Amino acid sequence: MTPEMALEKTKLDGYQVLDRIRSHWLSTLAHDLSGPLFAVRGYTRLALEEKDSPLTASRRKYLTSVLENINRLVSLAQELSDFPANEGFEFETVSFRTLLQQVTAEIRSGLAEKGITLTEHFSDSPLTTIGDREKLTAAVRGFLLLAVELTGRGGTVKVQALEENEKIILRFFPTHGDDSRETSLPDFSMPCKLWRLHGGATSVSRSPDSEYLVACELPVIRQFECKESASAD
């Protein structure tokens, strides 16, 4: 083994050790966060039961908001403990242009039965990043199915993809058609979780005319950036 090869092996061993330390650190952090959060959530629930004294409307509103945010923190702490190790990922270069075309083709036939039209608008940007293709495909499929579920019969789902500020941005616009019934927001926690595993963020907003927007952002990671990061470490 040449000195250069030995040096590279030493660096690689160092990265593996760092990954293991990071994994244990995340596991410990999740455990340490869970205890206090469960305690605070329990006492907040007891206060809302009004066993000791009745609550004013404003205090009930504040405590309800506190409980909702605690539940979200508990969920995030549990996600930390569930975060997969490196072997849980199959990293490769992923083209979101190809991925979106694949997912839309899968569900397009089912949309025809509901009279829903699907349109696609992709920018000329590369729309590529490094990630786990299977997990990212499942996430995008989940977001698209959410948009379809929020679209009434005869409506339209517009899919937009662009790259901006080192991020890939996906937007799904569900538009009501003849069916103008009130639609509640279904559970879409699983695609959000898969998206967050890649550093992404998701939001669902609603306009005054009751139209939804599902927006997803993902940081762009290129192969050369990974190499530069390894060299810098």
Coordinates of C-alpha atoms in Angstrom, one line a residue:
M1 CA 0.0 0.0 0.0
T2 CA 1.4 3.4 -1.0
P3 CA 1.6 6.3 1.4
E4 CA -1.1 8.0 -0.5
M5 CA -3.4 5.0 -0.3
A6 CA -2.7 4.7 3.4
L7 CA -3.6 8.3 3.9
E8 CA -6.9 7.9 2.0
K9 CA -7.7 4.8 4.0
T10 CA -7.0 6.7 7.3
K11 CA -9.4 9.5 6.1
L12 CA -12.1 7.0 5.2
D13 CA -11.8 5.3 8.6
G14 CA -12.1 8.7 10.2
Y15 CA -15.3 9.5 8.3
Q16 CA -16.8 6.1 9.3
V17 CA -15.9 6.8 13.0
L18 CA -17.5 10.2 12.7
D19 CA -20.6 8.7 11.2
R20 CA -20.9 6.3 14.1
I21 CA -20.4 9.1 16.7
R22 CA -23.0 11.2 14.9
S23 CA -25.4 8.2 14.9
H24 CA -25.0 7.6 18.7
W25 CA -25.2 11.4 19.4
L26 CA -28.5 11.6 17.5
S27 CA -29.9 8.6 19.4
T28 CA -28.9 10.0 22.8
L29 CA -30.3 13.4 21.9
A30 CA -33.6 11.9 20.9
H31 CA -33.8 10.0 24.1
D32 CA -32.9 13.0 26.3
L33 CA -35.4 15.2 24.5
S34 CA -38.3 12.6 24.8
G35 CA -38.3 12.5 28.7
P36 CA -38.9 16.2 29.3
L37 CA -41.3 16.6 26.4
F38 CA -43.5 13.7 27.6
A39 CA -43.6 15.2 31.1
V40 CA -44.6 18.7 29.8
R41 CA -47.2 17.1 27.5
G42 CA -48.7 15.1 30.4
Y43 CA -49.0 18.1 32.7
T44 CA -50.5 20.2 29.9
R45 CA -53.1 17.6 29.3
L46 CA -53.9 17.5 33.0
A47 CA -54.4 21.3 33.1
L48 CA -56.8 21.1 30.1
E49 CA -58.9 18.5 31.9
E50 CA -59.7 21.2 34.5
K51 CA -59.6 18.8 37.5
D52 CA -58.2 21.4 39.9
S53 CA -59.9 24.6 38.6
P54 CA -61.8 25.7 35.5
L55 CA -59.9 27.5 32.7
T56 CA -60.8 30.7 31.1
A57 CA -61.4 30.6 27.3
S58 CA -58.1 32.4 26.7
R59 CA -56.1 30.1 28.9
R60 CA -57.6 27.0 27.3
K61 CA -56.7 28.5 23.9
Y62 CA -53.1 29.1 25.0
L63 CA -52.7 25.6 26.5
T64 CA -54.2 24.0 23.5
S65 CA -51.7 25.7 21.3
V66 CA -48.9 24.7 23.7
L67 CA -50.1 21.0 23.5
E68 CA -50.2 21.1 19.7
N69 CA -46.6 22.3 19.5
I70 CA -45.4 19.9 22.2
N71 CA -46.9 17.0 20.2
R72 CA -45.0 18.3 17.1
L73 CA -41.8 18.3 19.1
V74 CA -42.4 14.8 20.4
S75 CA -43.0 13.7 16.8
L76 CA -39.7 15.3 15.7
A77 CA -37.8 13.7 18.6
Q78 CA -39.2 10.3 17.6
E79 CA -38.0 11.0 14.1
L80 CA -34.5 11.6 15.3
S81 CA -34.4 8.2 17.0
D82 CA -35.8 6.6 13.8
F83 CA -33.3 8.2 11.5
P84 CA -31.7 5.4 9.5
A85 CA -28.0 4.7 9.5
N86 CA -25.9 5.1 6.3
E87 CA -26.7 1.6 5.2
G88 CA -30.4 2.6 5.1
F89 CA -29.7 4.8 2.1
E90 CA -28.8 4.0 -1.5
F91 CA -27.3 7.2 -2.7
E92 CA -27.1 8.1 -6.4
T93 CA -27.7 11.1 -8.7
V94 CA -31.5 11.6 -9.1
S95 CA -33.1 13.6 -11.9
F96 CA -36.4 15.1 -10.7
R97 CA -37.4 15.7 -14.2
T98 CA -37.3 11.9 -14.9
L99 CA -38.7 11.1 -11.4
L100 CA -41.7 13.4 -11.9
Q101 CA -42.4 12.1 -15.4
Q102 CA -42.3 8.5 -14.0
V103 CA -44.7 9.3 -11.1
T104 CA -47.2 11.3 -13.2
A105 CA -47.3 8.5 -15.8
E106 CA -48.1 6.0 -13.0
I107 CA -51.2 7.8 -11.8
R108 CA -52.4 9.5 -15.0
S109 CA -54.7 6.7 -16.0
G110 CA -56.5 6.7 -12.7
L111 CA -57.1 10.5 -13.0
A112 CA -59.0 10.1 -16.3
E113 CA -61.7 8.2 -14.4
K114 CA -62.2 11.2 -12.1
G115 CA -62.0 13.7 -14.9
I116 CA -58.9 15.3 -13.4
T117 CA -56.4 16.9 -15.7
L118 CA -52.7 16.8 -14.9
T119 CA -50.3 19.4 -16.3
E120 CA -46.5 19.6 -15.9
H121 CA -44.3 22.7 -16.0
F122 CA -40.5 22.0 -15.6
S123 CA -37.8 24.7 -15.7
D124 CA -34.7 24.3 -17.9
S125 CA -32.6 23.9 -14.7
P126 CA -30.7 20.6 -14.2
L127 CA -33.2 19.5 -11.4
T128 CA -30.7 16.9 -10.2
T129 CA -29.4 16.1 -6.7
I130 CA -27.9 13.2 -4.8
G131 CA -30.3 11.1 -2.7
D132 CA -32.1 7.8 -2.3
R133 CA -34.1 7.4 -5.5
E134 CA -36.6 4.9 -4.0
K135 CA -37.3 7.1 -1.0
L136 CA -37.6 10.3 -3.0
T137 CA -39.9 8.6 -5.5
A138 CA -42.2 7.5 -2.7
A139 CA -42.2 11.0 -1.2
V140 CA -43.1 12.7 -4.6
R141 CA -45.8 10.1 -5.3
G142 CA -47.2 10.9 -1.8
F143 CA -47.3 14.6 -2.5
L144 CA -48.9 14.2 -5.9
L145 CA -51.5 11.8 -4.5
L146 CA -52.2 14.4 -1.8
A147 CA -52.8 17.1 -4.5
V148 CA -55.1 14.7 -6.4
E149 CA -57.1 14.1 -3.2
L150 CA -57.5 17.8 -2.7
T151 CA -58.8 18.2 -6.3
G152 CA -62.5 17.9 -7.0
R153 CA -63.9 15.9 -10.0
G154 CA -63.2 17.7 -13.2
G155 CA -60.4 19.7 -11.6
T156 CA -56.8 20.2 -12.5
V157 CA -53.5 19.4 -10.8
K158 CA -50.6 21.5 -12.0
V159 CA -47.1 20.2 -11.2
Q160 CA -44.3 22.8 -11.2
A161 CA -40.6 22.0 -10.8
L162 CA -37.7 24.5 -10.7
E163 CA -34.3 25.1 -9.2
E164 CA -33.6 28.2 -7.3
N165 CA -31.1 29.4 -4.6
E166 CA -29.5 25.9 -4.5
K167 CA -32.8 24.2 -3.9
I168 CA -35.1 22.1 -6.0
I169 CA -38.6 23.4 -5.6
L170 CA -41.7 21.4 -6.4
R171 CA -45.2 22.9 -6.3
F172 CA -48.5 21.1 -6.7
F173 CA -51.5 23.2 -7.4
P174 CA -54.9 21.3 -6.9
T175 CA -57.7 23.2 -8.5
H176 CA -61.4 22.4 -7.8
G177 CA -63.6 21.5 -10.7
D178 CA -67.3 20.7 -10.7
D179 CA -67.0 19.2 -7.2
S180 CA -66.9 22.2 -4.9
R181 CA -67.3 20.3 -1.6
E182 CA -65.2 21.2 1.4
T183 CA -62.1 19.0 1.5
S184 CA -60.2 18.3 4.8
L185 CA -56.5 17.9 4.7
P186 CA -55.6 14.1 4.7
D187 CA -52.6 12.7 6.6
F188 CA -49.4 12.9 4.6
S189 CA -46.8 12.5 7.3
M190 CA -45.0 9.6 5.6
P191 CA -44.0 11.5 2.4
C192 CA -43.0 14.4 4.6
K193 CA -40.8 12.1 6.7
L194 CA -39.1 10.7 3.6
W195 CA -38.5 14.2 2.3
R196 CA -37.0 15.4 5.6
L197 CA -34.6 12.5 5.6
H198 CA -33.0 14.4 2.6
G199 CA -33.0 17.7 4.3
G200 CA -36.2 18.9 2.6
A201 CA -39.1 20.9 3.9
T202 CA -42.8 20.8 3.0
S203 CA -45.7 23.2 3.5
V204 CA -49.4 23.2 2.6
S205 CA -51.2 26.5 2.4
R206 CA -54.7 27.5 1.4
S207 CA -55.8 30.7 -0.4
P208 CA -58.9 32.8 0.5
D209 CA -60.8 31.1 -2.4
S210 CA -60.1 27.7 -0.8
E211 CA -57.4 26.5 -3.3
Y212 CA -54.5 24.5 -1.8
L213 CA -50.8 24.7 -2.6
V214 CA -48.4 21.9 -1.7
A215 CA -44.9 23.3 -1.8
C216 CA -41.7 21.1 -1.3
E217 CA -38.1 22.3 -1.2
L218 CA -35.0 20.1 -1.3
P219 CA -31.3 21.2 -1.0
V220 CA -29.3 20.5 -4.1
I221 CA -26.3 18.3 -3.5
R222 CA -23.8 17.6 -6.3
Q223 CA -21.2 14.9 -6.5
F224 CA -18.3 17.3 -6.6
E225 CA -19.6 19.1 -3.5
C226 CA -19.5 15.8 -1.6
K227 CA -15.9 15.3 -2.7
E228 CA -14.9 18.8 -1.7
S229 CA -16.5 18.3 1.7
A230 CA -14.6 15.1 2.3
S231 CA -11.4 16.8 1.2
A232 CA -12.0 19.8 3.6
D233 CA -12.7 17.4 6.5

